[in-house]
Amino acid sequence: MKKKLNLAPVFFVGPHVVLFIVFILIPTIYGIYASFTKWNLMNDPVWVGLDNYRTILFDSESTFHVQFTNGLQNTLFFVVLSVPLLIVIPLMVAVALEHKKVKMKDFIQAIIYIPGLISISAAALIWSLIFNKQLGITGNLLGSDTVWAAHQPYAWIIIIVITVWGGAGGNMIIYRASISGVAQDLYEAAEMDGAGAFRKFFSITLPSIRFPLIFTFVMTTAGAFNVFGQPLMMTDGGPQQSTHVLMMYIRQLAFGNGESIAGMASAMAVLLGLVILIISALQYYVMNRNAS
Amino acid sequence: MSNQVVHKSNNNPNLSVKHIGKGSDKSISKYFAYIFLIVLCAIFVIPVIYGITTSFRSQTEVVSTGFRLFPEKWIFDNYVTILTNTSTAPILRWLMNSIFIATMHTILVVIVISVTGYGYSRMNFKGRDTLFFVLLGISFFPGVVNLIPSYKIIDALGWVNTSWAMIIPGLAGMGNIFLVRQFMKGLPKELDESARIDGASDYRIYISVIVPLIKPILIVCALFSFTGSWNDFLWPVIVYTDVEKMPVTAGLLLLQDIYGNYRMIGQLMGSAVLAIIPTLVLFLFAQKYFVQSINLNSGIKG
């Protein structure tokens, strides 16, 4: 009897545990291990200790060091540019949508959300047309003769526009659901005291949606560090490697043309992973502390 | 829109609030809200419309007339060309691959998350919560670290250039299981307890009691899984080298070269449009549940 009872949990939870071990746990451990090796994906990895890390971090002569610092810089630049917009714009939309007198709320919500359903490669084709100097808006309406993808700061503008366009909808829905859950009597009481729209936003709305704000901030930042598709499709890392992000280097080293340098790529991946972990933890810690 | 009704009913207190205080302040903020929303909606929707309408334009019209939202003359040649050009850009093949991958992945996700969610929320076994939180904790580790070894595992399983490479690994994630577990924990205990007293097994309770109740959250997870799988980009670019086997997102990357330099803009846009349609249709169907279950999802609220 008891043995029968013990089998059911294995049936319900077991298959996923196996999937988790095979596709998350083992590759994660192996990825960390591989970062200490010389590995080309084909032969067995050869242990080299901290060599990869030393090269990447300190050997200024090495191309890996140059690639890593350039890639990390560009990635950080992307994070700093995109994350505030991916928080503020969706928040403004959600607040505007919760305005009592605004109509067609769900229609507007759908319009803002739809770009998020479009894959980065399809979106890139469409936006390349928009930014095309002969055919698109920039050439025809703005009268600009510049090939946007080939010049800064336009190359970054393209990447940020397509990122915000595709990413705003998800956060907006979270904010909207959260704001609509804020107790209405708080607003009523504030109105009695003569509070205006701004005061209500900063004193009631923002503190009430603290958790979703922290949640989306941490998730959006972590996601932004993995940026890959937008620069690959829109600028291919150019001009002069200024939009060549770390994920592009990692993929190139591990899976690009020529001999795979998967060990070095793994070390870069671990370093990127560490940056993401540290920044997520810091964000969580600081925001949680400030709020309470 | 159907979900307007849903949202309003959820928001009833919102509507019944009387407007006390500064009336003028309210109408000004209303106009600000409207202007902001209208401008943003235009920015968000124009690229989609321009992409769609350009797929119905001839090359000469695109090049000669410049930016114009709607074509002078609607043509379908672009679609005929992309659907019949099977040698260099087999987009029909790619679409079929994507449909197979995303559908299989979604079905399996729904099975795995509902079964596993049941295990973690409605069953009692030793170490249940420890196991759950250990897996959840590990899954917070940034995925970039397991990217390269994941390829190696797919290679070892013989799944490179097969659909399994995209269908199976994504099932291991914890995000959806977390959501489903939260949702199931909110269901009253009496439901399965009375069934259990009647002698029903866990399998039976799962199928006939729990699954019907968690339909909304399963539909939302299914939508996320389908669009996530459909739009995945980095992974397919890594695991597919065979043009015939790849999903449409990876295929579109090749199109940049094949139809490159904007010699065939209509075809490029037509291909992008074809790649958008399935997720768009799915979203329109699932929208109702979408708003519902996120409003219900108290886990996300502060």
Coordinates of C-alpha atoms in Angstrom, one line a residue, chain B residues 26-284:
Chain B
K26 CA -9.0 65.4 -15.0
S27 CA -10.0 66.6 -18.5
I28 CA -6.4 67.9 -19.1
S29 CA -4.9 64.6 -18.0
K30 CA -7.5 62.8 -20.2
Y31 CA -6.2 64.7 -23.3
F32 CA -2.6 64.0 -22.4
A33 CA -3.5 60.3 -22.0
Y34 CA -5.2 60.3 -25.4
I35 CA -2.5 62.1 -27.3
F36 CA 0.2 59.9 -25.8
L37 CA -1.7 56.7 -26.6
I38 CA -2.6 57.8 -30.1
V39 CA 1.0 58.8 -31.0
L40 CA 2.3 55.5 -29.5
C41 CA -0.3 53.4 -31.2
A42 CA 0.6 55.0 -34.6
I43 CA 4.3 54.3 -34.0
F44 CA 3.5 50.7 -33.0
V45 CA 1.1 49.9 -35.8
I46 CA 2.5 51.8 -38.8
P47 CA 5.5 49.5 -39.4
V48 CA 3.2 46.4 -39.3
I49 CA 0.8 48.0 -41.8
Y50 CA 3.6 49.3 -44.0
G51 CA 5.2 45.8 -44.1
I52 CA 1.9 44.2 -44.9
T53 CA 0.9 46.7 -47.7
T54 CA 4.3 46.6 -49.2
S55 CA 4.0 42.9 -49.7
F56 CA 1.1 43.8 -52.1
R57 CA 3.2 46.4 -54.0
S58 CA 5.2 45.9 -57.2
Q59 CA 8.9 46.5 -57.0
T60 CA 8.6 49.5 -59.4
E61 CA 5.9 51.1 -57.3
V62 CA 8.0 50.7 -54.1
V63 CA 11.0 52.2 -55.6
S64 CA 9.3 55.0 -57.5
T65 CA 6.6 56.3 -55.2
G66 CA 8.5 56.4 -51.9
F67 CA 6.8 56.1 -48.6
R68 CA 3.1 55.6 -48.9
L69 CA 0.9 53.6 -46.5
F70 CA -1.3 51.9 -49.0
P71 CA -0.4 50.6 -52.5
E72 CA -1.6 52.4 -55.7
K73 CA -2.4 49.0 -57.1
W74 CA -2.7 45.8 -55.0
I75 CA -0.9 42.8 -56.5
F76 CA -0.4 39.3 -55.4
D77 CA 2.6 38.4 -57.5
N78 CA 5.0 38.6 -54.5
Y79 CA 3.1 35.9 -52.7
V80 CA 2.9 33.7 -55.8
T81 CA 6.7 34.1 -56.2
I82 CA 7.7 33.3 -52.6
L83 CA 5.3 30.3 -52.4
T84 CA 6.6 28.8 -55.6
N85 CA 10.3 29.6 -55.1
T86 CA 11.1 26.4 -53.3
S87 CA 14.7 26.0 -54.4
T88 CA 16.5 28.9 -52.7
A89 CA 13.9 30.1 -50.2
P90 CA 11.5 27.3 -49.3
I91 CA 9.3 29.4 -47.1
L92 CA 6.3 27.0 -47.2
R93 CA 8.7 24.3 -45.9
W94 CA 10.0 26.6 -43.2
L95 CA 6.4 27.5 -42.2
M96 CA 5.5 23.8 -42.0
N97 CA 8.6 23.1 -39.9
S98 CA 7.7 26.0 -37.5
I99 CA 4.1 24.9 -37.2
F100 CA 5.2 21.3 -36.4
I101 CA 7.8 22.5 -33.9
A102 CA 5.6 25.1 -32.1
T103 CA 2.6 22.8 -32.0
M104 CA 4.4 19.8 -30.7
H105 CA 6.3 22.0 -28.2
T106 CA 3.1 23.6 -27.0
I107 CA 1.2 20.3 -26.5
L108 CA 4.1 18.8 -24.6
V109 CA 4.5 22.0 -22.5
V110 CA 0.9 21.9 -21.5
I111 CA 1.1 18.2 -20.5
V112 CA 4.4 18.7 -18.6
I113 CA 3.5 21.8 -16.7
S114 CA 0.0 20.6 -15.7
V115 CA 1.3 17.2 -14.5
T116 CA 4.3 18.7 -12.7
G117 CA 2.3 21.5 -11.3
Y118 CA -0.1 19.0 -9.9
G119 CA 2.7 17.1 -8.3
Y120 CA 4.2 20.2 -6.6
S121 CA 0.9 21.7 -5.4
R122 CA -1.8 18.9 -4.9
M123 CA 0.3 16.0 -3.8
N124 CA 2.1 15.3 -0.5
F125 CA 5.5 13.6 -0.7
K126 CA 8.7 14.0 1.3
G127 CA 10.9 16.8 0.1
R128 CA 8.3 18.2 -2.2
D129 CA 8.9 21.9 -1.6
T130 CA 12.7 21.4 -1.2
L131 CA 12.9 19.8 -4.6
F132 CA 10.8 22.5 -6.1
F133 CA 12.8 25.4 -4.7
V134 CA 16.1 23.8 -5.5
L135 CA 15.1 23.4 -9.1
L136 CA 13.7 26.9 -9.2
G137 CA 16.9 28.4 -7.7
I138 CA 19.1 26.6 -10.2
S139 CA 16.9 27.8 -13.1
F140 CA 17.6 31.4 -12.1
F141 CA 21.2 30.8 -13.2
P142 CA 21.7 32.7 -16.5
G143 CA 21.0 30.5 -19.5
V144 CA 23.9 31.7 -21.5
V145 CA 26.2 29.4 -19.5
N146 CA 24.4 26.2 -20.7
L147 CA 24.1 27.3 -24.3
I148 CA 27.2 25.7 -25.7
P149 CA 26.9 22.4 -23.8
S150 CA 23.2 22.2 -24.7
Y151 CA 24.3 22.1 -28.3
K152 CA 26.7 19.3 -27.5
I153 CA 23.8 17.3 -25.8
I154 CA 21.6 17.9 -28.8
D155 CA 24.4 16.7 -31.0
A156 CA 25.0 13.6 -28.8
L157 CA 21.3 12.8 -29.0
G158 CA 21.5 13.0 -32.8
W159 CA 19.0 15.9 -32.8
V160 CA 21.0 18.6 -34.8
N161 CA 19.0 19.6 -37.8
T162 CA 15.9 17.9 -36.4
S163 CA 12.7 19.4 -34.9
W164 CA 13.4 17.7 -31.6
A165 CA 16.2 20.2 -31.0
M166 CA 13.6 22.9 -30.6
I167 CA 10.7 20.8 -29.2
I168 CA 12.3 19.1 -26.2
P169 CA 14.9 21.2 -24.3
G170 CA 12.4 24.1 -23.7
L171 CA 10.2 21.7 -21.7
A172 CA 12.8 21.7 -18.8
G173 CA 12.1 25.3 -17.9
M174 CA 10.6 26.2 -14.5
G175 CA 8.8 29.5 -15.3
N176 CA 5.5 28.0 -16.5
I177 CA 5.5 25.4 -13.8
F178 CA 5.9 28.1 -11.2
L179 CA 2.8 29.9 -12.6
V180 CA 0.7 26.7 -12.7
R181 CA 1.8 25.7 -9.2
Q182 CA 0.7 29.1 -7.9
F183 CA -2.6 28.9 -9.7
M184 CA -3.3 25.3 -8.5
K185 CA -2.4 26.2 -4.9
G186 CA -5.3 28.8 -5.0
L187 CA -7.8 26.0 -5.8
P188 CA -9.8 24.8 -2.7
K189 CA -8.5 21.7 -1.1
E190 CA -12.0 20.2 -0.7
L191 CA -12.2 19.6 -4.5
D192 CA -9.7 16.8 -4.5
E193 CA -10.2 15.7 -0.9
S194 CA -13.8 14.7 -1.6
A195 CA -12.8 12.9 -4.8
R196 CA -10.1 11.1 -2.8
I197 CA -12.6 10.0 -0.2
D198 CA -14.7 8.6 -3.1
G199 CA -11.6 6.5 -3.9
A200 CA -10.3 8.4 -6.9
S201 CA -6.6 8.1 -7.6
D202 CA -4.2 11.0 -8.3
Y203 CA -4.3 10.3 -12.0
R204 CA -8.1 10.5 -12.0
I205 CA -8.2 13.7 -9.8
Y206 CA -5.7 15.3 -12.1
I207 CA -7.6 14.5 -15.3
S208 CA -11.2 15.1 -14.2
V209 CA -11.0 17.6 -11.4
I210 CA -7.9 19.8 -11.7
V211 CA -7.2 20.1 -15.5
P212 CA -10.7 21.5 -16.3
L213 CA -10.2 24.2 -13.6
I214 CA -6.8 25.4 -14.7
K215 CA -7.8 25.8 -18.4
P216 CA -7.3 29.6 -18.4
I217 CA -3.7 29.5 -17.1
L218 CA -2.9 26.6 -19.4
I219 CA -4.2 28.6 -22.4
V220 CA -2.0 31.5 -21.5
C221 CA 1.0 29.3 -21.0
A222 CA 0.2 27.6 -24.3
L223 CA 0.1 31.0 -26.1
F224 CA 3.5 32.0 -24.5
S225 CA 5.0 28.6 -25.4
F226 CA 3.8 28.8 -29.0
T227 CA 5.0 32.3 -29.6
G228 CA 8.2 31.7 -27.7
S229 CA 8.9 28.6 -29.8
W230 CA 7.8 30.3 -33.0
N231 CA 9.9 33.4 -32.5
D232 CA 13.0 31.8 -31.0
F233 CA 16.0 33.0 -32.9
L234 CA 19.4 32.3 -31.3
W235 CA 18.9 28.6 -30.8
P236 CA 17.7 27.7 -34.3
V237 CA 20.5 29.8 -35.8
I238 CA 22.8 27.5 -33.9
V239 CA 21.3 24.1 -34.4
Y240 CA 20.2 24.3 -38.0
T241 CA 22.5 24.2 -41.0
D242 CA 20.2 22.3 -43.3
V243 CA 18.0 24.9 -45.1
E244 CA 15.2 22.4 -45.6
K245 CA 14.9 21.6 -41.9
M246 CA 15.0 25.0 -40.3
P247 CA 12.1 27.0 -38.8
V248 CA 10.9 30.2 -40.5
T249 CA 12.8 32.6 -38.1
A250 CA 16.1 31.1 -39.1
G251 CA 15.0 31.0 -42.7
L252 CA 14.2 34.8 -42.7
L253 CA 17.9 35.4 -41.8
L254 CA 18.9 33.7 -45.0
L255 CA 16.4 35.8 -47.0
Q256 CA 18.4 38.9 -46.2
D257 CA 21.0 37.5 -48.4
I258 CA 18.8 35.8 -50.9
Y259 CA 16.5 38.8 -51.6
G260 CA 19.1 41.2 -50.3
N261 CA 19.8 44.8 -51.3
Y262 CA 16.1 45.3 -51.6
R263 CA 15.9 44.1 -55.1
M264 CA 12.8 42.1 -54.1
I265 CA 11.2 44.1 -51.3
G266 CA 7.7 42.8 -51.9
Q267 CA 8.9 39.2 -51.5
L268 CA 10.9 40.1 -48.4
M269 CA 7.8 41.7 -46.8
G270 CA 5.5 38.9 -47.9
S271 CA 7.8 36.4 -46.2
A272 CA 7.8 38.4 -43.0
V273 CA 4.0 38.7 -43.2
L274 CA 3.6 34.9 -43.6
A275 CA 5.9 34.4 -40.6
I276 CA 3.7 36.7 -38.4
I277 CA 0.2 35.3 -39.2
P278 CA 0.1 32.2 -37.0
T279 CA 1.1 33.9 -33.8
L280 CA -1.2 36.8 -34.6
V281 CA -4.2 34.6 -35.2
L282 CA -3.5 32.6 -32.0
F283 CA -3.3 35.8 -30.0
L284 CA -6.6 37.1 -31.3

